[in-house]
PDB file of C-alpha atoms in Angstrom:
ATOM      1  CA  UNK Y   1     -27.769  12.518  12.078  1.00 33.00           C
ATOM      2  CA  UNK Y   2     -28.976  10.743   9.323  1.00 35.00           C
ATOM      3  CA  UNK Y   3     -26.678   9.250   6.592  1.00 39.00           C
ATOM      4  CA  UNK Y   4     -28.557  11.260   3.536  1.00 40.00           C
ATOM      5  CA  UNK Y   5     -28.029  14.985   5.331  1.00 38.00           C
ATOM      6  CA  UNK Y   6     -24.302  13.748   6.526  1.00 38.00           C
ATOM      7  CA  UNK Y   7     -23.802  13.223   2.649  1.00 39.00           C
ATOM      8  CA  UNK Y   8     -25.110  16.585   1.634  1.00 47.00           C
ATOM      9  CA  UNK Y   9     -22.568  17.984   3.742  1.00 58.00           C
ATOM     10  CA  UNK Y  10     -20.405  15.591   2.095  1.00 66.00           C
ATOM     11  CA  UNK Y  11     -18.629  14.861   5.436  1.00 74.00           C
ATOM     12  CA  UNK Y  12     -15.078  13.676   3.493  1.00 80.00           C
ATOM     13  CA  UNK Y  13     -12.157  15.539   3.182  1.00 89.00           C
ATOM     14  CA  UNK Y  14     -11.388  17.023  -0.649  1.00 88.00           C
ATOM     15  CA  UNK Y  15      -8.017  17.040  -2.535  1.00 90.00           C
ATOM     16  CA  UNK Y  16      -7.331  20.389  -1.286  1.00 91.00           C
ATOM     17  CA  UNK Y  17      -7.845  19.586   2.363  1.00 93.00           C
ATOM     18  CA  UNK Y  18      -6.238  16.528   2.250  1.00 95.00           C
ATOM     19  CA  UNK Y  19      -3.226  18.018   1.197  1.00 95.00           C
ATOM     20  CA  UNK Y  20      -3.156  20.709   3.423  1.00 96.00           C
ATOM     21  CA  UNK Y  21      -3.376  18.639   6.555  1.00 97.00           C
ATOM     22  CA  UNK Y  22      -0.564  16.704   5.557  1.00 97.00           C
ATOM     23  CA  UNK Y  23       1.792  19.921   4.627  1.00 96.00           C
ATOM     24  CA  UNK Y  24       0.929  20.560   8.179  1.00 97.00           C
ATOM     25  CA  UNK Y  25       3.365  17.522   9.162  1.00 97.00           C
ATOM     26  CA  UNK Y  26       2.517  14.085  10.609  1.00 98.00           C
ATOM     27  CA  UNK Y  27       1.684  15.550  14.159  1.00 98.00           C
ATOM     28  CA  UNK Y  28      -1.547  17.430  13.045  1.00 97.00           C
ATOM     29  CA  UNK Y  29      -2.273  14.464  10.573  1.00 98.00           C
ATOM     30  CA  UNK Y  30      -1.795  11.850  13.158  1.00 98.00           C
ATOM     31  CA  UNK Y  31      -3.951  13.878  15.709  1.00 97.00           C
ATOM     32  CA  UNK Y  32      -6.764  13.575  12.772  1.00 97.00           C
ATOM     33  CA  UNK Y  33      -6.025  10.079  12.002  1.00 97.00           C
ATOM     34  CA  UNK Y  34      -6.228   9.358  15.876  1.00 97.00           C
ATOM     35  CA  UNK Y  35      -9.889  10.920  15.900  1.00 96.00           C
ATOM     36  CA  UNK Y  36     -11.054   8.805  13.254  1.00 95.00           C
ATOM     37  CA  UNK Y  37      -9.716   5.561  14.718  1.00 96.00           C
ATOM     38  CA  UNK Y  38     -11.464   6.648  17.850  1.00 96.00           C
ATOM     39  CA  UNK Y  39     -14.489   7.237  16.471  1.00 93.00           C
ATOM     40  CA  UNK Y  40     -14.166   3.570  14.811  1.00 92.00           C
ATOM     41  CA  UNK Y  41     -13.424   2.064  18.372  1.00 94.00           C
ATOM     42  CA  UNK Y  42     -16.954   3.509  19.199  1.00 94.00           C
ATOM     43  CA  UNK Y  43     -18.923   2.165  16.898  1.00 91.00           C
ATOM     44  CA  UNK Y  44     -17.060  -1.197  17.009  1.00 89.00           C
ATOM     45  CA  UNK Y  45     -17.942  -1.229  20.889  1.00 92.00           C
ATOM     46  CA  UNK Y  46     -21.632  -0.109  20.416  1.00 92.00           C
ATOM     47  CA  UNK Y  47     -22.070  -2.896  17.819  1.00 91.00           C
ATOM     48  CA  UNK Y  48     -22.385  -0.342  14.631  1.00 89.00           C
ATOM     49  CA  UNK Y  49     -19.519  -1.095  12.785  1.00 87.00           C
ATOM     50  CA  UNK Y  50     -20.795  -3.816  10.037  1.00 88.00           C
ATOM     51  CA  UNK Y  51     -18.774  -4.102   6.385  1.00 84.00           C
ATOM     52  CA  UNK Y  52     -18.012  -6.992   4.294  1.00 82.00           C
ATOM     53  CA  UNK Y  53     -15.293  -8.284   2.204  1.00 81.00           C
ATOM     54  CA  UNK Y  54     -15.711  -8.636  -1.595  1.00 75.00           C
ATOM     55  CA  UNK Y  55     -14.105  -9.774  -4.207  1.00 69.00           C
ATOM     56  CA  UNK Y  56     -10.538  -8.961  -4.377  1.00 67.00           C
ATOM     57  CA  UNK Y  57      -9.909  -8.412  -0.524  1.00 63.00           C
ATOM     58  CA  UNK Y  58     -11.946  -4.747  -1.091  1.00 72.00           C
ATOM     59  CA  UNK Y  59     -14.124  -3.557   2.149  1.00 77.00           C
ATOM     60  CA  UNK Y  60     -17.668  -2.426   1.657  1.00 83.00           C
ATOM     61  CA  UNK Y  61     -19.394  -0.755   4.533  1.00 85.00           C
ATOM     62  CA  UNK Y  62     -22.792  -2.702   5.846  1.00 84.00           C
ATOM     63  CA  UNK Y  63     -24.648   0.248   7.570  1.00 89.00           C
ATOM     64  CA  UNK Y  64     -25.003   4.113   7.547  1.00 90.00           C
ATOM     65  CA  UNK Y  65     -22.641   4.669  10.541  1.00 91.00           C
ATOM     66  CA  UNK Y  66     -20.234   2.653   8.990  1.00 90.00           C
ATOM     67  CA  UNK Y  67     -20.324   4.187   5.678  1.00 90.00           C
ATOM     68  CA  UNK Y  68     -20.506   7.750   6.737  1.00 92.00           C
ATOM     69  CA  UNK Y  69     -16.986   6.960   9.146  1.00 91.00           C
ATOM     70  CA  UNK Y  70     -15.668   5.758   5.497  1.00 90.00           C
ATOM     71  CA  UNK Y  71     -16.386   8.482   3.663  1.00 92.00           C
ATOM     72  CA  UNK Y  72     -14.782  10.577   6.859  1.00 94.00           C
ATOM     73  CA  UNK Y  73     -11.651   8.602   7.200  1.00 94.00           C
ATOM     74  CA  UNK Y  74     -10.595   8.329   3.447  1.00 94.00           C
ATOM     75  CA  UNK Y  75      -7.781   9.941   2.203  1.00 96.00           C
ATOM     76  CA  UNK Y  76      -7.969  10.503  -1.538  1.00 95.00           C
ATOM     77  CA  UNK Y  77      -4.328  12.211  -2.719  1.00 96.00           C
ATOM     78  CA  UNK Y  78      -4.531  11.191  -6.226  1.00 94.00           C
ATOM     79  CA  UNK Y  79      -6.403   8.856  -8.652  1.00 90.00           C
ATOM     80  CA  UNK Y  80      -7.105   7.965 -11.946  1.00 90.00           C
ATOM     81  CA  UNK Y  81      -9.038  11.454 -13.112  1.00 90.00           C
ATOM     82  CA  UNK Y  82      -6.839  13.785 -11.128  1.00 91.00           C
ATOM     83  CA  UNK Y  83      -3.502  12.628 -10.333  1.00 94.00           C
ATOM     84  CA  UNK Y  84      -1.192  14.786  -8.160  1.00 96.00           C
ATOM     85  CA  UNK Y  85       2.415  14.885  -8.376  1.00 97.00           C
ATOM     86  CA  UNK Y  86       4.622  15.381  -5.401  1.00 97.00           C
ATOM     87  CA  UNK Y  87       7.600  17.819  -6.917  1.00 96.00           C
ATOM     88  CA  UNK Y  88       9.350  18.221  -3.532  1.00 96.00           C
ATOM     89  CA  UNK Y  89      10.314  14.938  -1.171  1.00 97.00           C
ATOM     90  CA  UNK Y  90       6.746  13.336  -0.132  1.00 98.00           C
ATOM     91  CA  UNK Y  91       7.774  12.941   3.459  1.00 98.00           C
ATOM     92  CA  UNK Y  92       4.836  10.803   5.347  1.00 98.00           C
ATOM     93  CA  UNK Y  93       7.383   8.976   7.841  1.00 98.00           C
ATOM     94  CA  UNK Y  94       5.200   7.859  10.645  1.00 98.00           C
ATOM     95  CA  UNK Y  95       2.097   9.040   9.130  1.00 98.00           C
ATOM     96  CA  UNK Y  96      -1.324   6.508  10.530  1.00 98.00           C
ATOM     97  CA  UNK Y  97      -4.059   5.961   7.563  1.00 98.00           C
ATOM     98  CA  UNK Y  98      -7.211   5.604   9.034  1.00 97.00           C
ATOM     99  CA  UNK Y  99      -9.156   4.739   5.845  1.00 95.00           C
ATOM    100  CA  UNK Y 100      -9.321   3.922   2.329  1.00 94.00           C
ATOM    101  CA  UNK Y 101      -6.617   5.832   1.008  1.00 97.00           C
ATOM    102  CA  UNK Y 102      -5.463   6.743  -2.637  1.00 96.00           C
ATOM    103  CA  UNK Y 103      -2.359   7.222  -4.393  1.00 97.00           C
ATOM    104  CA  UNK Y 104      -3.202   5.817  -7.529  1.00 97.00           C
ATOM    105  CA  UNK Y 105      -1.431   7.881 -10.938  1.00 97.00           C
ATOM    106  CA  UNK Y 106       0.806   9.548  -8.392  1.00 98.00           C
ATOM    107  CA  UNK Y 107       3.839  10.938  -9.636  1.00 98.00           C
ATOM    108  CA  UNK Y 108       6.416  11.102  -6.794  1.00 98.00           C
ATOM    109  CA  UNK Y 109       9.713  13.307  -8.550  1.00 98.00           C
ATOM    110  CA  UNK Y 110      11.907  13.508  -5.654  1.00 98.00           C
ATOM    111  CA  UNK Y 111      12.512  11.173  -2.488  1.00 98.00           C
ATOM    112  CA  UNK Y 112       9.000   9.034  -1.353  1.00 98.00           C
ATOM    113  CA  UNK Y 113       9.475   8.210   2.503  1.00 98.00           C
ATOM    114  CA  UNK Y 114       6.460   6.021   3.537  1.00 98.00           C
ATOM    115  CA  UNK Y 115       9.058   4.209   6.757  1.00 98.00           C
ATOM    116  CA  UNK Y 116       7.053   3.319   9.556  1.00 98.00           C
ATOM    117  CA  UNK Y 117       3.344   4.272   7.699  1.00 98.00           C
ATOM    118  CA  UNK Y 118       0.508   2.328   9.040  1.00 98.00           C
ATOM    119  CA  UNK Y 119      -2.286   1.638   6.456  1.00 98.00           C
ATOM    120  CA  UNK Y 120      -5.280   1.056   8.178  1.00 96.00           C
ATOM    121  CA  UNK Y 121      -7.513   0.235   5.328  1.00 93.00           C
ATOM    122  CA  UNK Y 122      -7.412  -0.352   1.936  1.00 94.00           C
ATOM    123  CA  UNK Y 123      -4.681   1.241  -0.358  1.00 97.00           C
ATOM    124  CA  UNK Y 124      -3.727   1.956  -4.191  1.00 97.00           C
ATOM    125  CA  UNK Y 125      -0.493   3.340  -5.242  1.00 98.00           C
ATOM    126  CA  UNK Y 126      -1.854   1.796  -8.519  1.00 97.00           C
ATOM    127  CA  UNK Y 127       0.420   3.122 -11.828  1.00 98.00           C
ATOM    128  CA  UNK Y 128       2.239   5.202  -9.228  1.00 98.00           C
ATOM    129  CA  UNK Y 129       5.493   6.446 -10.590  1.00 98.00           C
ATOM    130  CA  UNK Y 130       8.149   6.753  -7.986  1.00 98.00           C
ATOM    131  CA  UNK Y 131      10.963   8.358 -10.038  1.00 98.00           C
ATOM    132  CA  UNK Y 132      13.317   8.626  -6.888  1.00 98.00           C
ATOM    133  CA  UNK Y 133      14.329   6.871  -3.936  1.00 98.00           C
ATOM    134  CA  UNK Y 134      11.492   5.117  -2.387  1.00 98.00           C
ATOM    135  CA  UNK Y 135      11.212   3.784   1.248  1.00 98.00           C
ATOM    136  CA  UNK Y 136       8.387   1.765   2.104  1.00 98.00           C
ATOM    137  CA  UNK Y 137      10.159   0.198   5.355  1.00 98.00           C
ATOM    138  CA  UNK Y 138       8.553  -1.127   8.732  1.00 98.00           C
ATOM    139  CA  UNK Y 139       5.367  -0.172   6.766  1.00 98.00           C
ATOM    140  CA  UNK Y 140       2.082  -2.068   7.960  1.00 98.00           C
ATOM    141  CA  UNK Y 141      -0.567  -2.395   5.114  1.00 98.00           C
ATOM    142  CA  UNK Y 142      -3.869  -3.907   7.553  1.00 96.00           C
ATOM    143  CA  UNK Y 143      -5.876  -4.291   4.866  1.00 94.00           C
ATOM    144  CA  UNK Y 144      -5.304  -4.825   0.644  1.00 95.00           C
ATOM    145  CA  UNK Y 145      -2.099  -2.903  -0.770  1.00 97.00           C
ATOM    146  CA  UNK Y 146      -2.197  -2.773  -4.324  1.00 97.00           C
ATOM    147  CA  UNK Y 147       0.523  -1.225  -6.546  1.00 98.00           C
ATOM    148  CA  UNK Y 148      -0.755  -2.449  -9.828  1.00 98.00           C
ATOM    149  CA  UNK Y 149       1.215  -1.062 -13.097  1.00 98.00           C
ATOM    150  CA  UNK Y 150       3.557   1.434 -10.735  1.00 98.00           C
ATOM    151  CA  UNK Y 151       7.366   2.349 -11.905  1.00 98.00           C
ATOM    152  CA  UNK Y 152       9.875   2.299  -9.165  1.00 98.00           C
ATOM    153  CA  UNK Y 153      13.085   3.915 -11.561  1.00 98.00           C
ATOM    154  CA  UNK Y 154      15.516   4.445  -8.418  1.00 98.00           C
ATOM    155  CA  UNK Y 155      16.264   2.058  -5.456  1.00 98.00           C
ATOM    156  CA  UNK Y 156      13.362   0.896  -3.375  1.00 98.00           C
ATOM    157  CA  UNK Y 157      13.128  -0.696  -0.265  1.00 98.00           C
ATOM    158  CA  UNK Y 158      10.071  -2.849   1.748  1.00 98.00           C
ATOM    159  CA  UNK Y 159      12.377  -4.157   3.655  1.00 98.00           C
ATOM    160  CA  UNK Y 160      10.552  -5.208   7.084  1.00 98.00           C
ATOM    161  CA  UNK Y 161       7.333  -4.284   5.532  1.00 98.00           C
ATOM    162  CA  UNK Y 162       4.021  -6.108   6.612  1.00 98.00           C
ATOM    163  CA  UNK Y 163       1.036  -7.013   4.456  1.00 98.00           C
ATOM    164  CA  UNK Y 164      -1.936  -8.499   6.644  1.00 97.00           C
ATOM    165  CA  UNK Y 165      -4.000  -8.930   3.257  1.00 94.00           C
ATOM    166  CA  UNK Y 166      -3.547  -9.158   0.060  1.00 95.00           C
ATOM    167  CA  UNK Y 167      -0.366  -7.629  -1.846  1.00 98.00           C
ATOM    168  CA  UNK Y 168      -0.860  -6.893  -5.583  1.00 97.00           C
ATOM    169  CA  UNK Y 169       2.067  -6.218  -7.614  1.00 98.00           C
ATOM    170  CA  UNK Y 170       1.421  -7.208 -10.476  1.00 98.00           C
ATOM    171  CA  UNK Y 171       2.897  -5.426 -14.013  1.00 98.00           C
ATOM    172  CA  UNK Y 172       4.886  -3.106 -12.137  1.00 98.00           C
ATOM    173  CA  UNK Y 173       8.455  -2.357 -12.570  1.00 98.00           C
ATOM    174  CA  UNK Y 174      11.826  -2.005 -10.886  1.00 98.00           C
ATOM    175  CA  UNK Y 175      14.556  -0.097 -12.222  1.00 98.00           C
ATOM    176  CA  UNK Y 176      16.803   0.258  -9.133  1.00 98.00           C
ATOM    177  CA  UNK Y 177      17.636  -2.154  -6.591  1.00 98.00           C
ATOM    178  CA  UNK Y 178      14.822  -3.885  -4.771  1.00 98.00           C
ATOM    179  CA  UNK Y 179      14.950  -4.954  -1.283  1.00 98.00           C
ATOM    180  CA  UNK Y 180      11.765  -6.832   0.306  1.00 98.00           C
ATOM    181  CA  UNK Y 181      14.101  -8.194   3.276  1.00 98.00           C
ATOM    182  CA  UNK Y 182      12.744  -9.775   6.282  1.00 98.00           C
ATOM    183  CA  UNK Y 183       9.231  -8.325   4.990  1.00 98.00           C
ATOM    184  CA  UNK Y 184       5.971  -9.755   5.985  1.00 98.00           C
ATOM    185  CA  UNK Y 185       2.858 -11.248   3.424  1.00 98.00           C
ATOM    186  CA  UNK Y 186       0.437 -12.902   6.050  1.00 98.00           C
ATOM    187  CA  UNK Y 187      -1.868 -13.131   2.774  1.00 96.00           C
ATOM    188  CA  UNK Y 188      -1.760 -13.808  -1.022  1.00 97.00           C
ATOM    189  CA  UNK Y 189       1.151 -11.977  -2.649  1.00 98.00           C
ATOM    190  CA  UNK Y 190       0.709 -11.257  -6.454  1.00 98.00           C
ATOM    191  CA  UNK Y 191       4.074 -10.506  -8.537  1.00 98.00           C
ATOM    192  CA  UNK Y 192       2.665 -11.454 -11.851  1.00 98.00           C
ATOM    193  CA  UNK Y 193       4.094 -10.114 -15.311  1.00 98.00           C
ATOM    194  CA  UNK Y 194       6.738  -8.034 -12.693  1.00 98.00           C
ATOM    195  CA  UNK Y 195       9.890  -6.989 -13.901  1.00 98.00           C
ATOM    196  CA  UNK Y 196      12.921  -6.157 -12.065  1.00 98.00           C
ATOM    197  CA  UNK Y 197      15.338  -5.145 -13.881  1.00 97.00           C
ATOM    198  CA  UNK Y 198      18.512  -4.223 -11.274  1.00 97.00           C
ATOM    199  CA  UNK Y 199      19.580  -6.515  -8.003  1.00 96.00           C
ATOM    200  CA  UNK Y 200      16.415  -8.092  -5.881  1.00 97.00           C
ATOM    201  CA  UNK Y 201      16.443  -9.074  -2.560  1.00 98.00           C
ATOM    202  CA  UNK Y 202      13.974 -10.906  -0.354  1.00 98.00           C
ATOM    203  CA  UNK Y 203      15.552 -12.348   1.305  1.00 98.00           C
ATOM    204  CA  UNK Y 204      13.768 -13.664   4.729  1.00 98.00           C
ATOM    205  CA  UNK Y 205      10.730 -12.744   3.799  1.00 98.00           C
ATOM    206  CA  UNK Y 206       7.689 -14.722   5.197  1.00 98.00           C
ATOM    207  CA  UNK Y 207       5.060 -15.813   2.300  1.00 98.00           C
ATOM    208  CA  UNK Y 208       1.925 -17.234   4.422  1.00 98.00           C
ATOM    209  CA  UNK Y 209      -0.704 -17.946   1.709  1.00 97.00           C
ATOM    210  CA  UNK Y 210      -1.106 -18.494  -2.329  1.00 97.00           C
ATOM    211  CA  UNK Y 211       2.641 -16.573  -3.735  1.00 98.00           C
ATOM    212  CA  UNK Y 212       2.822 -16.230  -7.592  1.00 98.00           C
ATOM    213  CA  UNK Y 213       5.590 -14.797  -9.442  1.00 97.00           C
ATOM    214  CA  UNK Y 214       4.526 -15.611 -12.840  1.00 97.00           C
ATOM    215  CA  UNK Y 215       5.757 -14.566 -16.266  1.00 97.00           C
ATOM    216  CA  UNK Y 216       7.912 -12.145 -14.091  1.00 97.00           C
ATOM    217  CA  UNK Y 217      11.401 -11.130 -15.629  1.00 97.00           C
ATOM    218  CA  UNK Y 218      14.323 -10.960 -13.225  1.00 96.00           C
ATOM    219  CA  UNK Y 219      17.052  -9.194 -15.192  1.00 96.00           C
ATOM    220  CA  UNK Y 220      19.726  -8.887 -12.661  1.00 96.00           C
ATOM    221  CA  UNK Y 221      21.457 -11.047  -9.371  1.00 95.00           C
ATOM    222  CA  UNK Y 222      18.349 -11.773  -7.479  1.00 96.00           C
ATOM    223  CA  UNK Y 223      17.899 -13.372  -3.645  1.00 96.00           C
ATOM    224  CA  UNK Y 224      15.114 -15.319  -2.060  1.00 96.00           C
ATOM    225  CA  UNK Y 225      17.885 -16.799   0.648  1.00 95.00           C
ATOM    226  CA  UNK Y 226      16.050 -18.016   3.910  1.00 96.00           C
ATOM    227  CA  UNK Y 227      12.979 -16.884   2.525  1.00 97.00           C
ATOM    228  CA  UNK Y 228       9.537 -19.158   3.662  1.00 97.00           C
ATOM    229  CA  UNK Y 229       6.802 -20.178   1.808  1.00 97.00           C
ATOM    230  CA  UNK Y 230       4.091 -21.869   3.717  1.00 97.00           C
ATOM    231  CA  UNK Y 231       1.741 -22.570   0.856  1.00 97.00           C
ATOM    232  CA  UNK Y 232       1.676 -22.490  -3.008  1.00 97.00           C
ATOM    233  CA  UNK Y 233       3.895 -20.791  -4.672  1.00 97.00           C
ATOM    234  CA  UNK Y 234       4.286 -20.590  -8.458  1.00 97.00           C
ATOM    235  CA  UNK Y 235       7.288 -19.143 -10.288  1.00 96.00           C
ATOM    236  CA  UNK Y 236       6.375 -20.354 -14.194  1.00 95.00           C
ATOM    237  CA  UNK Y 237       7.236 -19.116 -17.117  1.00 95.00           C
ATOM    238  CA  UNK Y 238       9.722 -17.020 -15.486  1.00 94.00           C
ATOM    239  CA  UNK Y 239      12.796 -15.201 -16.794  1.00 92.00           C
ATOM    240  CA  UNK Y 240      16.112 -14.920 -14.969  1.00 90.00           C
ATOM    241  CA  UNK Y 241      18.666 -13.498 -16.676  1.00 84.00           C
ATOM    242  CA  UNK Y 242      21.428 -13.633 -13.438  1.00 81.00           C
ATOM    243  CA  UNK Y 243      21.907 -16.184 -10.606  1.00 75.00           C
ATOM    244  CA  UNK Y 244      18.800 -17.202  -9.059  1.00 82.00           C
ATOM    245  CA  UNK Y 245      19.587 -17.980  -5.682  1.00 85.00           C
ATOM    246  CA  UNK Y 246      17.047 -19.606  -3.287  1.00 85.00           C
TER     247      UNK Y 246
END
């Protein structure tokens, strides 16, 4: 099948479909999620799966099977020109993201459970608003997590959470208490111009590669106990306004 009649057909799924699968629970999205993986295996064993890595840590596919399987895979909940709000819990617990996947301009009213999500590709929660309880825990992020400009208002927990690229943070904000315990950045971690405003904890955390915290404001007790850094790491022109303790 060629790429050009694939793309009439416009082989992705739409906002509508996308949300109906997952209202259908994380069985029947997982059984989906599984297909697309598999067809990725495929093509990575036949020697058809070619992208490349720009600027910023973003994927661009290298080949017509490769782009077609993105367009496939992608799961676009929200973004910029129509952003969704969740008004009941957003339950994905467990839920397996095959491909580039959106949640950018969310608006997430009640409780946001994204424990034990694996991200396969890239994702935005970018300016996100999480106005509840949020749980990000044993979450795997494969590929670029970005949650540029997001509110977190209630408590909000990473804690065991593993980014294999880059983790963007920056100008986002905590309200409630902020755990990133024992969590995971095998890659840059951005936390520029961040502000947490109630009690932080990372403590244990692993930070593998370039870490800046930068013009961040940390208004309340905050923890970086036993916490590793195994390259640069740059706290400047930072404001604590509680004990600081490393």
């Amino acid at each position: 099948t060629s790429l050009n009649s694939s793309a009439q057909k416009d082989p992705s799924m739409n906002r509508e479909e996308t949300l109906a699968l997952y209202e259908q629970g994380v069985e029947a999205w997982n059984n989906w999620a599984n297909e697309m993986l598999e067809e990725r295996k495929k093509l990575e064993e036949a020697g058809e799966w070619k992208f490349k890595t720009e600027a910023h840590s973003l994927t661009v596919p290298e080949n017509d099977q490769t782009k077609l399987w993105f367009e496939k895979s992608k799961a676009n909940f929200s973004d910029a020109d129509t952003p969704h709000e969740f008004k009941d819990d957003a339950d994905f617990s467990g839920f397996i993201f095959p491909g580039h996947t959106s949640f950018s301009d969310s608006i997430f009213t009640n409780f946001a459970d994204f424990d034990n999500c694996i991200f396969s590709h890239d994702t935005s929660f970018s300016e996100a608003n999480f106005k509840d309880f949020t749980n990000f825990s044993r979450a795997i992020f494969k590929r670029k997590a970005t949650f540029l400009d997001c509110i977190f208002s209630d408590i909000t927990i990473f804690t065991l959470t593993k980014f294999r690229q880059l983790a963007f943070f920056n100008k986002t904000t905590f309200n409630g208490e902020t755990y990133f315990i024992n969590s995971k950045f095998s890659d840059q971690a951005c936390f520029k111009d961040v502000t947490f405003n109630s009690k932080t904890n990372f403590t244990g955390s692993k930070f593998s590669k370039n870490t800046w915290f930068d013009n961040s404001e940390f208004n309340s007790q905050t923890e970086f106990c036993l916490a590793e850094f195994f390259s640069y790491a740059d706290f400047s022109s930072i404001y604590s306004k509680r004990s600081f303790n490393f």
